[in-house]
Coordinates of N, CA and C in Angstrom, one line a residue:
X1251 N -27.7 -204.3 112.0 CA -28.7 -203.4 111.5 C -28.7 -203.2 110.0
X1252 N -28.0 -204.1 108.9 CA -27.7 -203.9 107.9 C -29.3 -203.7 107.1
X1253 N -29.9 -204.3 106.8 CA -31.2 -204.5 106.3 C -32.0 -203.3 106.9
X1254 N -32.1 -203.1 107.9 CA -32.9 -202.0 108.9 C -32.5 -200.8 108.2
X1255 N -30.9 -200.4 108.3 CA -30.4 -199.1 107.8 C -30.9 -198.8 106.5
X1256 N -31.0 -199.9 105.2 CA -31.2 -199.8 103.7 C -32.7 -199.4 103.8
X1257 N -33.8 -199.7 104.8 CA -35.1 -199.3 104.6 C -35.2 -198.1 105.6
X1258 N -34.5 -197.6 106.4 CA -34.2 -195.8 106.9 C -34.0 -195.3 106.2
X1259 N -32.8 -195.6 105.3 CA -32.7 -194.8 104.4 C -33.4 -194.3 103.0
X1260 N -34.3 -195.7 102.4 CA -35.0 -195.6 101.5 C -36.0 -194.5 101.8
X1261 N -36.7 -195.1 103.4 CA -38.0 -194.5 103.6 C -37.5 -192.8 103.9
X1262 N -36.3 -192.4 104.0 CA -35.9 -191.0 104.1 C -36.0 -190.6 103.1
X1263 N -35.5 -191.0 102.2 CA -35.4 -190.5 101.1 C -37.1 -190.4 100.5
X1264 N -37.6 -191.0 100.5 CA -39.1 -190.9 100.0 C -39.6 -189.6 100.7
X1265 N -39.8 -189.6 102.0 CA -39.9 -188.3 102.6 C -39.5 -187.0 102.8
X1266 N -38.6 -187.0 102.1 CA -37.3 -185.9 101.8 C -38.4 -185.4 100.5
X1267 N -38.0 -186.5 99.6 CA -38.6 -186.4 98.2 C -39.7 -185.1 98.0
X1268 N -40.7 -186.0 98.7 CA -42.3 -185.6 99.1 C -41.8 -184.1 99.6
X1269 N -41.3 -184.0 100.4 CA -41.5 -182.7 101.0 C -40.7 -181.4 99.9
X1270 N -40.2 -182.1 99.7 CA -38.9 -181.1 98.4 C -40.1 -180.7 97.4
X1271 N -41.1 -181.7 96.5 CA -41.6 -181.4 95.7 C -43.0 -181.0 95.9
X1272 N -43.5 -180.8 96.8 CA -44.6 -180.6 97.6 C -44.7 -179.7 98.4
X1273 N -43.9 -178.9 99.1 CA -43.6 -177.9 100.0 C -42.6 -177.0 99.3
X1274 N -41.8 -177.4 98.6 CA -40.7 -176.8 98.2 C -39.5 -176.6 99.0
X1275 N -39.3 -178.1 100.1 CA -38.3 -177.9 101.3 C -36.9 -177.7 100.3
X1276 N -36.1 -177.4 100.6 CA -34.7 -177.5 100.5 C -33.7 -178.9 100.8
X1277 N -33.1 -179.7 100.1 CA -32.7 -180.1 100.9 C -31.5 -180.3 102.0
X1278 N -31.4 -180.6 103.1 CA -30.4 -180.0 104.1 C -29.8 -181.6 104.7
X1279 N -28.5 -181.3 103.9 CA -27.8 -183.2 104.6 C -27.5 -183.7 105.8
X1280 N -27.6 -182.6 106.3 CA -27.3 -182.6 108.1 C -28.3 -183.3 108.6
X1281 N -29.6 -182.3 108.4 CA -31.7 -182.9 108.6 C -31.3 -184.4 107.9
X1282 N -31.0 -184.5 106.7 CA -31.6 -185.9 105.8 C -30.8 -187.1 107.0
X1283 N -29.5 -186.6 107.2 CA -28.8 -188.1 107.7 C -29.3 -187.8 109.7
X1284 N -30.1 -186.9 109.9 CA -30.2 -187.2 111.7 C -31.6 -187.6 111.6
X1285 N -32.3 -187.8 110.2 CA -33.2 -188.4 110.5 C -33.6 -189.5 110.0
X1286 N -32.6 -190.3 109.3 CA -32.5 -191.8 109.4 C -31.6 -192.1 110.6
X1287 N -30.9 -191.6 111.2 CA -30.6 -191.8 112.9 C -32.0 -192.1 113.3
X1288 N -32.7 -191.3 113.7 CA -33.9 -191.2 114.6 C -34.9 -192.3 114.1
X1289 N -34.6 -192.8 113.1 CA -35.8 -193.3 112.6 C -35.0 -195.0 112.9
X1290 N -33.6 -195.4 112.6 CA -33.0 -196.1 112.8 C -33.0 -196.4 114.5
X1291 N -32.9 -195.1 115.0 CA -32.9 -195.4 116.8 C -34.2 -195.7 117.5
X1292 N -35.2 -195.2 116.7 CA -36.7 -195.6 117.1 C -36.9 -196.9 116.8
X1293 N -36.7 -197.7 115.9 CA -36.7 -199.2 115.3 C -35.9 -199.8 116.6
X1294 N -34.6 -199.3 116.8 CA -34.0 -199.9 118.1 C -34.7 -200.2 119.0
X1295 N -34.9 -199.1 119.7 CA -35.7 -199.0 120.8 C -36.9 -200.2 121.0
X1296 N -37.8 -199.6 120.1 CA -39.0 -200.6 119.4 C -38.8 -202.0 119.5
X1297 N -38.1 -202.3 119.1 CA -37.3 -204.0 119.4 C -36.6 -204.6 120.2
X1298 N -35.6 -203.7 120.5 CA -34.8 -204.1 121.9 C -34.9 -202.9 122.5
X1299 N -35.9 -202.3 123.0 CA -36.0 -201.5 124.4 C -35.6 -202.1 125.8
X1300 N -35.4 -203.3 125.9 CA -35.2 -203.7 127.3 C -33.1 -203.3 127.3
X1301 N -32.7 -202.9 126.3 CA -31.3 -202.8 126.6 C -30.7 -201.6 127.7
X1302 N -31.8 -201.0 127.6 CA -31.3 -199.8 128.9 C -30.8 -198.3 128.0
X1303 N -31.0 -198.5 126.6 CA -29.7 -197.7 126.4 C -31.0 -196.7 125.4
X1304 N -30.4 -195.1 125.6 CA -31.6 -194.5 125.7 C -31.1 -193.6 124.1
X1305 N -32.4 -193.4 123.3 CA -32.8 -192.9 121.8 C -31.7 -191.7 121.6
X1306 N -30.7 -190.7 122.9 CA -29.8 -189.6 122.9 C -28.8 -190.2 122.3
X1307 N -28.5 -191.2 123.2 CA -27.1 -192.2 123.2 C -27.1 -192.5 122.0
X1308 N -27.8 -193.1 121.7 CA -28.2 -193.8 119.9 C -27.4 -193.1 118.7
X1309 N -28.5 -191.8 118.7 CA -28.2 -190.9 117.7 C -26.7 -190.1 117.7
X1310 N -26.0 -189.9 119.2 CA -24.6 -189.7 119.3 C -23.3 -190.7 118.9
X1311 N -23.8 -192.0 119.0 CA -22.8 -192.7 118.5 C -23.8 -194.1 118.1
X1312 N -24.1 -194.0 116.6 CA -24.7 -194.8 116.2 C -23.5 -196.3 116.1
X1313 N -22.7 -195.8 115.3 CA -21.9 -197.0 115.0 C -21.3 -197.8 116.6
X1314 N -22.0 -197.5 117.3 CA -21.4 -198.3 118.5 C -22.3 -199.4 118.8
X1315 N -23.3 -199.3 118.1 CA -24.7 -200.4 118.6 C -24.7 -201.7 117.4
X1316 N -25.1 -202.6 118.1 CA -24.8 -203.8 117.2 C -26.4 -204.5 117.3
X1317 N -27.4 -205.1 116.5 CA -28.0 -206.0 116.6 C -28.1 -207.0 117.2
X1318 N -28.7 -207.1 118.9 CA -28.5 -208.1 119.8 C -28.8 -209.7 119.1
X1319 N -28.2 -210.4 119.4 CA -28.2 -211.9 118.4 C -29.4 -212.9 119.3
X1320 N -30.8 -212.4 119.0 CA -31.9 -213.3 119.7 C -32.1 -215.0 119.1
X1321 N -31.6 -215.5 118.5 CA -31.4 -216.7 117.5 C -30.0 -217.1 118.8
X1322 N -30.8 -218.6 119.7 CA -29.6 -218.8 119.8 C -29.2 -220.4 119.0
X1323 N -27.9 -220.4 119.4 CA -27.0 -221.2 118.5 C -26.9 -222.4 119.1
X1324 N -28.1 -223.6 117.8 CA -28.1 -224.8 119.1 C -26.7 -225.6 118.0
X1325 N -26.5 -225.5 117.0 CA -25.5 -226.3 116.0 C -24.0 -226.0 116.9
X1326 N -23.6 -227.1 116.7 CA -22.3 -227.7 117.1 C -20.9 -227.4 116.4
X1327 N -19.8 -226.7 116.6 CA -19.0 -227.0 115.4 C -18.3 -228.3 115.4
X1328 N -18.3 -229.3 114.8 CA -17.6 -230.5 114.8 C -16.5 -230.4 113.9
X1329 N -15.5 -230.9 114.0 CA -14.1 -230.8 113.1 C -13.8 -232.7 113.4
X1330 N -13.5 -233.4 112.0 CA -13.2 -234.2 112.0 C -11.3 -233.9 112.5
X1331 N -11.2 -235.4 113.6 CA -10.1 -235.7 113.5 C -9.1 -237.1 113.0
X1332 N -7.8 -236.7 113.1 CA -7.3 -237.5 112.4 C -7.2 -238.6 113.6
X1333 N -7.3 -240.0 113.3 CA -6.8 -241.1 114.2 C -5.5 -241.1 114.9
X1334 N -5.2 -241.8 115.9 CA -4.1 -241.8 116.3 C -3.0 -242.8 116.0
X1335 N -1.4 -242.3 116.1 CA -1.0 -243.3 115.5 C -1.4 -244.8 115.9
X1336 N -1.0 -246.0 114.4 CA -1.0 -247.1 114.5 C -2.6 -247.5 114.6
X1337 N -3.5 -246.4 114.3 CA -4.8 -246.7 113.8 C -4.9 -246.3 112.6
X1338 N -6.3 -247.0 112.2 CA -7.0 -246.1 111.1 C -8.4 -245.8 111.2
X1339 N -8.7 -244.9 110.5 CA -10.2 -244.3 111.2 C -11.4 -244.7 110.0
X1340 N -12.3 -245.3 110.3 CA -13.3 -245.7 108.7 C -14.4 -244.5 109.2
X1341 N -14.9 -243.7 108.6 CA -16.4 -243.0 108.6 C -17.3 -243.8 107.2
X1342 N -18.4 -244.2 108.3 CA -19.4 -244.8 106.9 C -20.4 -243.9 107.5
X1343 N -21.8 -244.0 106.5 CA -23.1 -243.7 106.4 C -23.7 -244.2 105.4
X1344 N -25.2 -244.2 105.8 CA -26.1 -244.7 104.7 C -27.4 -243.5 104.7
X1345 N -27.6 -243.6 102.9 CA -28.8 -242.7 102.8 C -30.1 -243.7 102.5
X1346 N -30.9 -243.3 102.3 CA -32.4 -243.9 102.2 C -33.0 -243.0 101.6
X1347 N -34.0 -243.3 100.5 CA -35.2 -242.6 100.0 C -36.2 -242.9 100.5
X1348 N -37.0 -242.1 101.2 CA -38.5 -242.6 101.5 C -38.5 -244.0 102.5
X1349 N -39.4 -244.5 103.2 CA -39.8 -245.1 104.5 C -39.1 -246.5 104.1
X1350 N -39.3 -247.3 102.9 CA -38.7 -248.6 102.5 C -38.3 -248.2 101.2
X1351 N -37.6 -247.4 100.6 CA -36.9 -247.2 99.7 C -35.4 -247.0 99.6
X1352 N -35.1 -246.6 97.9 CA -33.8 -247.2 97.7 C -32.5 -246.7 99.1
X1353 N -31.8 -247.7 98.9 CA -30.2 -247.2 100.3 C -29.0 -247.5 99.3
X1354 N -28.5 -246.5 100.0 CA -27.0 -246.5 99.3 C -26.1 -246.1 100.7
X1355 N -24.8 -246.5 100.6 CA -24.3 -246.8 101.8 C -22.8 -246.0 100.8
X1356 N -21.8 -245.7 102.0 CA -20.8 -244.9 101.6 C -19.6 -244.4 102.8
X1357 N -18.4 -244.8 102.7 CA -17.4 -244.2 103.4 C -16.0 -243.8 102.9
X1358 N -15.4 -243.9 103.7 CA -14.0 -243.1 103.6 C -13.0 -243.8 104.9
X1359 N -12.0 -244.4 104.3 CA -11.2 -244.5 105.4 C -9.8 -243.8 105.2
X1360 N -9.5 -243.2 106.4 CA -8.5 -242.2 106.5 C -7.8 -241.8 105.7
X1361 N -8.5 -241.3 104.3 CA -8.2 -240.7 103.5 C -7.7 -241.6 102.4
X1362 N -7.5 -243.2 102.8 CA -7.0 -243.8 101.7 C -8.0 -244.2 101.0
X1363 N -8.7 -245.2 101.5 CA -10.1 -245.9 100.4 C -11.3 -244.7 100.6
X1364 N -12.3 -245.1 99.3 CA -13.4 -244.5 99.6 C -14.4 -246.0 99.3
X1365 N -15.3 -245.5 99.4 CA -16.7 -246.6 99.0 C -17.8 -246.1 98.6
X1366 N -18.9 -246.3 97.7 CA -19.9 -245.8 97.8 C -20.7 -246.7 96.4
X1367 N -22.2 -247.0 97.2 CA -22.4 -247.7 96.1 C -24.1 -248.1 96.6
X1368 N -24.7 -248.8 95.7 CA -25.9 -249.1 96.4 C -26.6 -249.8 97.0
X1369 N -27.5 -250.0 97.8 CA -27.8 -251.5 98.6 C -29.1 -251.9 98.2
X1370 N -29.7 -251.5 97.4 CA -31.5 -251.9 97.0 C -32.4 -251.1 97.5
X1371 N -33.2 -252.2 97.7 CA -34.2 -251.8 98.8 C -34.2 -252.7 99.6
X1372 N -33.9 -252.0 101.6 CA -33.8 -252.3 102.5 C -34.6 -251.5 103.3
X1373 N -34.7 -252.6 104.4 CA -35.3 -252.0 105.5 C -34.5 -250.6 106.2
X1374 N -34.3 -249.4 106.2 CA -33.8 -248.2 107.1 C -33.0 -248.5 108.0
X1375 N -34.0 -249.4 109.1 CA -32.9 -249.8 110.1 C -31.8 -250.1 110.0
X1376 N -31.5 -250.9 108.9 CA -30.7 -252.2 108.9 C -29.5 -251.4 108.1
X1377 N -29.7 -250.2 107.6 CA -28.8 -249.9 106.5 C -27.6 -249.4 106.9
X1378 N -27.6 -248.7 108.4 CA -26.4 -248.3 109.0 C -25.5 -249.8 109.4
X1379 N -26.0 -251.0 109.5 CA -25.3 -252.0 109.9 C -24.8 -252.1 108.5
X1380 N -25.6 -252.4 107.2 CA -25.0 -252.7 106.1 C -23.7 -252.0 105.9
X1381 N -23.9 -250.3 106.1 CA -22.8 -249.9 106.0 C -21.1 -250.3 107.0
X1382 N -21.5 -250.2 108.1 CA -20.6 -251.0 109.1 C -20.0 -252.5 108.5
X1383 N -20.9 -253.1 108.1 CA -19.9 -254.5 107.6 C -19.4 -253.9 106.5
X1384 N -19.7 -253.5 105.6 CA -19.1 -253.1 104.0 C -17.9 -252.4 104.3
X1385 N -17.9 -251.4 105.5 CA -16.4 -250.6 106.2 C -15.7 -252.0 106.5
X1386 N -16.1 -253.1 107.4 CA -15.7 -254.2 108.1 C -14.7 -254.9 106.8
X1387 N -15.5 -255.2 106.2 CA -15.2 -256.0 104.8 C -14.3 -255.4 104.3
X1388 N -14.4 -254.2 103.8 CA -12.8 -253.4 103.0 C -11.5 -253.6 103.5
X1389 N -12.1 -253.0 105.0 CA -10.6 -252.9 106.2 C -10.4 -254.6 106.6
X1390 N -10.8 -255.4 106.5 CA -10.3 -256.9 106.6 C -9.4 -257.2 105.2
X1391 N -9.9 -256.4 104.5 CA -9.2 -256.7 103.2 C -7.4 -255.9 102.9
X1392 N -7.9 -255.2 103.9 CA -6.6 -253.9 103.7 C -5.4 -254.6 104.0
X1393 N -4.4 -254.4 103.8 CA -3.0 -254.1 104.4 C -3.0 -253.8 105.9
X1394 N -3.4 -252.7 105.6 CA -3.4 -252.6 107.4 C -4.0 -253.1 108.3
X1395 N -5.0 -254.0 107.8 CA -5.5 -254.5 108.9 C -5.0 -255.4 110.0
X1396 N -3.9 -255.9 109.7 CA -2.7 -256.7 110.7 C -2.1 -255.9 111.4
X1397 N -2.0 -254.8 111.4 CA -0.9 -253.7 112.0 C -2.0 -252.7 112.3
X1398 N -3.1 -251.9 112.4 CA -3.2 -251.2 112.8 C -4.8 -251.0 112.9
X1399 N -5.2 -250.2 114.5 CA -6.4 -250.6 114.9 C -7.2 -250.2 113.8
X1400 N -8.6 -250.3 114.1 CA -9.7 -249.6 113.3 C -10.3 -249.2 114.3
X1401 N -10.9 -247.5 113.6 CA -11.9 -246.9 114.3 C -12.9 -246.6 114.1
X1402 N -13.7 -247.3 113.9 CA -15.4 -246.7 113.1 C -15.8 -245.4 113.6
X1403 N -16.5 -244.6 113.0 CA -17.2 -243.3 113.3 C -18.4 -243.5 112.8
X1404 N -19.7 -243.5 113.4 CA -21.2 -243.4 112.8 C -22.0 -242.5 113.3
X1405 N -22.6 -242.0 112.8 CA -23.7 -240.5 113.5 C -25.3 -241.0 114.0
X1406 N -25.3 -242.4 113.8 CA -26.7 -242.9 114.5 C -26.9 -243.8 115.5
X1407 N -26.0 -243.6 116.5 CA -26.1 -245.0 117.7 C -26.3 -245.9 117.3
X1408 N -25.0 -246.6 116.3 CA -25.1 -247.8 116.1 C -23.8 -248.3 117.0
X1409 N -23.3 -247.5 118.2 CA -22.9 -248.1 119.4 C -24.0 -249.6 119.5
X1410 N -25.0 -248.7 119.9 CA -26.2 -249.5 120.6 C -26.1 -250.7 120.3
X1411 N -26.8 -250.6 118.9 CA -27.2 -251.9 118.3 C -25.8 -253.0 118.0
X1412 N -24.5 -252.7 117.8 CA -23.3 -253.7 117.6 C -23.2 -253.8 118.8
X1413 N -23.4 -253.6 120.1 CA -23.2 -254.0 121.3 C -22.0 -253.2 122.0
X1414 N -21.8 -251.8 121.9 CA -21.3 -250.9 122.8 C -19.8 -251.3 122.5
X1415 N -19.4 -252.0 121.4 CA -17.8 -251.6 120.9 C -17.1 -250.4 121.2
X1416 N -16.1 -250.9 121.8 CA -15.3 -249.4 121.8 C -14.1 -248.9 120.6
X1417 N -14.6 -249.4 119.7 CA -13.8 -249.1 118.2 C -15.0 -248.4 117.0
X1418 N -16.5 -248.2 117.9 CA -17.2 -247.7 117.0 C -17.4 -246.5 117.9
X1419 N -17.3 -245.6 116.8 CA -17.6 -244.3 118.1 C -18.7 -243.0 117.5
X1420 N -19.9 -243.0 118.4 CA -21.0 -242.1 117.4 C -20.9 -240.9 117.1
X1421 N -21.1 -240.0 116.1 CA -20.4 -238.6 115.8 C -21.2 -237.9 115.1
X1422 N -21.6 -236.8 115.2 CA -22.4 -235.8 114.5 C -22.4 -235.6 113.1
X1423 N -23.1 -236.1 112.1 CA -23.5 -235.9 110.7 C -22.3 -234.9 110.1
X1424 N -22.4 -233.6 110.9 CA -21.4 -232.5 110.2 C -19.8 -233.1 110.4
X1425 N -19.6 -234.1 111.1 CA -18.2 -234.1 111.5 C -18.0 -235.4 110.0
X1426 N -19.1 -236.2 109.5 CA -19.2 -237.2 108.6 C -19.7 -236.6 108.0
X1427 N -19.3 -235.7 106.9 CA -19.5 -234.6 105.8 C -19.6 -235.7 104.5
X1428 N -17.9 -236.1 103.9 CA -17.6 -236.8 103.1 C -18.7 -238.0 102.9
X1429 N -18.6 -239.1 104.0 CA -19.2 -240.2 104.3 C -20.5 -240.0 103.7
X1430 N -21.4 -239.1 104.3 CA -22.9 -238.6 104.3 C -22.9 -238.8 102.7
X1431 N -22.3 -237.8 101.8 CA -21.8 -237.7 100.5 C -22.0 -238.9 99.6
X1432 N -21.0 -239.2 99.9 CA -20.4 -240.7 99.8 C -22.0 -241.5 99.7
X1433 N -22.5 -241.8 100.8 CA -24.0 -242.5 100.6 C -24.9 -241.8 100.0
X1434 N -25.1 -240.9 99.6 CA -26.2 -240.2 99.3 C -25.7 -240.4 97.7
X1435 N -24.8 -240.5 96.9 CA -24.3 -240.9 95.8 C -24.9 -242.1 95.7
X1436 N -24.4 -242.8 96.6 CA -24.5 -244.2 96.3 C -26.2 -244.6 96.2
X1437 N -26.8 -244.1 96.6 CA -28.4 -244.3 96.1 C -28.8 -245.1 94.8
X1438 N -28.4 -243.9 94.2 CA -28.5 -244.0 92.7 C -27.4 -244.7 91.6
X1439 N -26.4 -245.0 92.9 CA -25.2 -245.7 91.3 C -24.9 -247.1 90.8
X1440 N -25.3 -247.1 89.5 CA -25.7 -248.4 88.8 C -24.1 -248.9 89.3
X1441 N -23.0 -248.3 88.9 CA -21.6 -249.3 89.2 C -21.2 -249.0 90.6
X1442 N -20.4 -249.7 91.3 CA -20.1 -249.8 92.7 C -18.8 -249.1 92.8
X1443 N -18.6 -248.2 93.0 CA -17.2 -247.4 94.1 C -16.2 -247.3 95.1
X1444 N -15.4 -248.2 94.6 CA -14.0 -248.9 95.6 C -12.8 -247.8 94.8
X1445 N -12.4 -246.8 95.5 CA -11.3 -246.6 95.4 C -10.0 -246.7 96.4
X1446 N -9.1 -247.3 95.8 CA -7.7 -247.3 96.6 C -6.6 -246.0 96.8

């Protein structure tokens, strides 16, 4: 009720005001604060009347009521995790400007390499694959690639399209924070981004 309370209390105060210099009321802090209660508990009511809970109760223990939360919560929390041993985990993505405009493609593998850089202009479709080979390409090049699995992470069902691999695994945009980053850079950058 934070917002709610700052305009009870404004609009008391205005009416306090008015009556002080226009009547010549007195004013009485006991009156001024039980009647931003009431004016606070009538707003309640008004909006969530269906809670059962009645305008007495209110004003006896204001601080007990909380703004029912009608927004519900369709977002996900995702938390990237770490690979398991004797793997390594790549997150790529690709960004795109506009329907056939510029792509830039960008990942991160388990903290060791990054990538990020640009692809032209490509078809949308195709740009999440671009990115998948460019992760492919680095990690063939690695050290580790003899010794330890690889795990792709992508946030657009490109399960689908590579044919239901089970080393590519699809994951929510928020959990590919960095990666997202990472391509959205890469749009625009004249030099290419390989770090070791």
């Amino acid at each position: 009720m934070c917002w709610v309370t700052f305009f009870a209390i404004i609009w008391s105060i205005w009416i306090f005001q008015n009556k002080m210099m226009f009547t010549g009321k007195v004013l009485d802090q006991q009156e001024f604060f039980e009647s931003i209660l009431i004016r606070l508990g009538r707003w309640f009511r008004a909006k969530w009347g269906s809670t059962g809970v009645s305008l007495d109760y209110f004003l006896r223990a204001p601080q007990n009521f909380r703004v029912p939360n009608t927004h519900k919560n369709d977002t996900k929390r995702v938390i990237w995790t770490p690979p398991p041993c004797g793997a390594v985990k790549f997150n790529e993505d690709a960004g795109v400007v506009g329907s056939n405009g510029t792509v830039g493609i960008g990942g991160i593998l388990s903290s060791l390499v990054i990538f990020s850089k640009s692809a032209g202009l490509t078809d949308p479709a195709l740009v999440e694959v671009l990115a998948i080979k460019e992760a492919l390409t680095i990690y063939s090049a690695c050290k580790w690639s003899g010794t330890h699995k690889l795990i792709e992470e992508n946030h657009r069902g490109m399960p689908k399209a590579v044919g239901q691999s089970r080393d590519i695994i699809e994951i929510l945009r928020e959990a590919n924070g960095t990666a997202d980053r990472l391509a959205k850079a890469g749009i625009n950058r004249k030099v290419n981004l390989l770090s070791l």
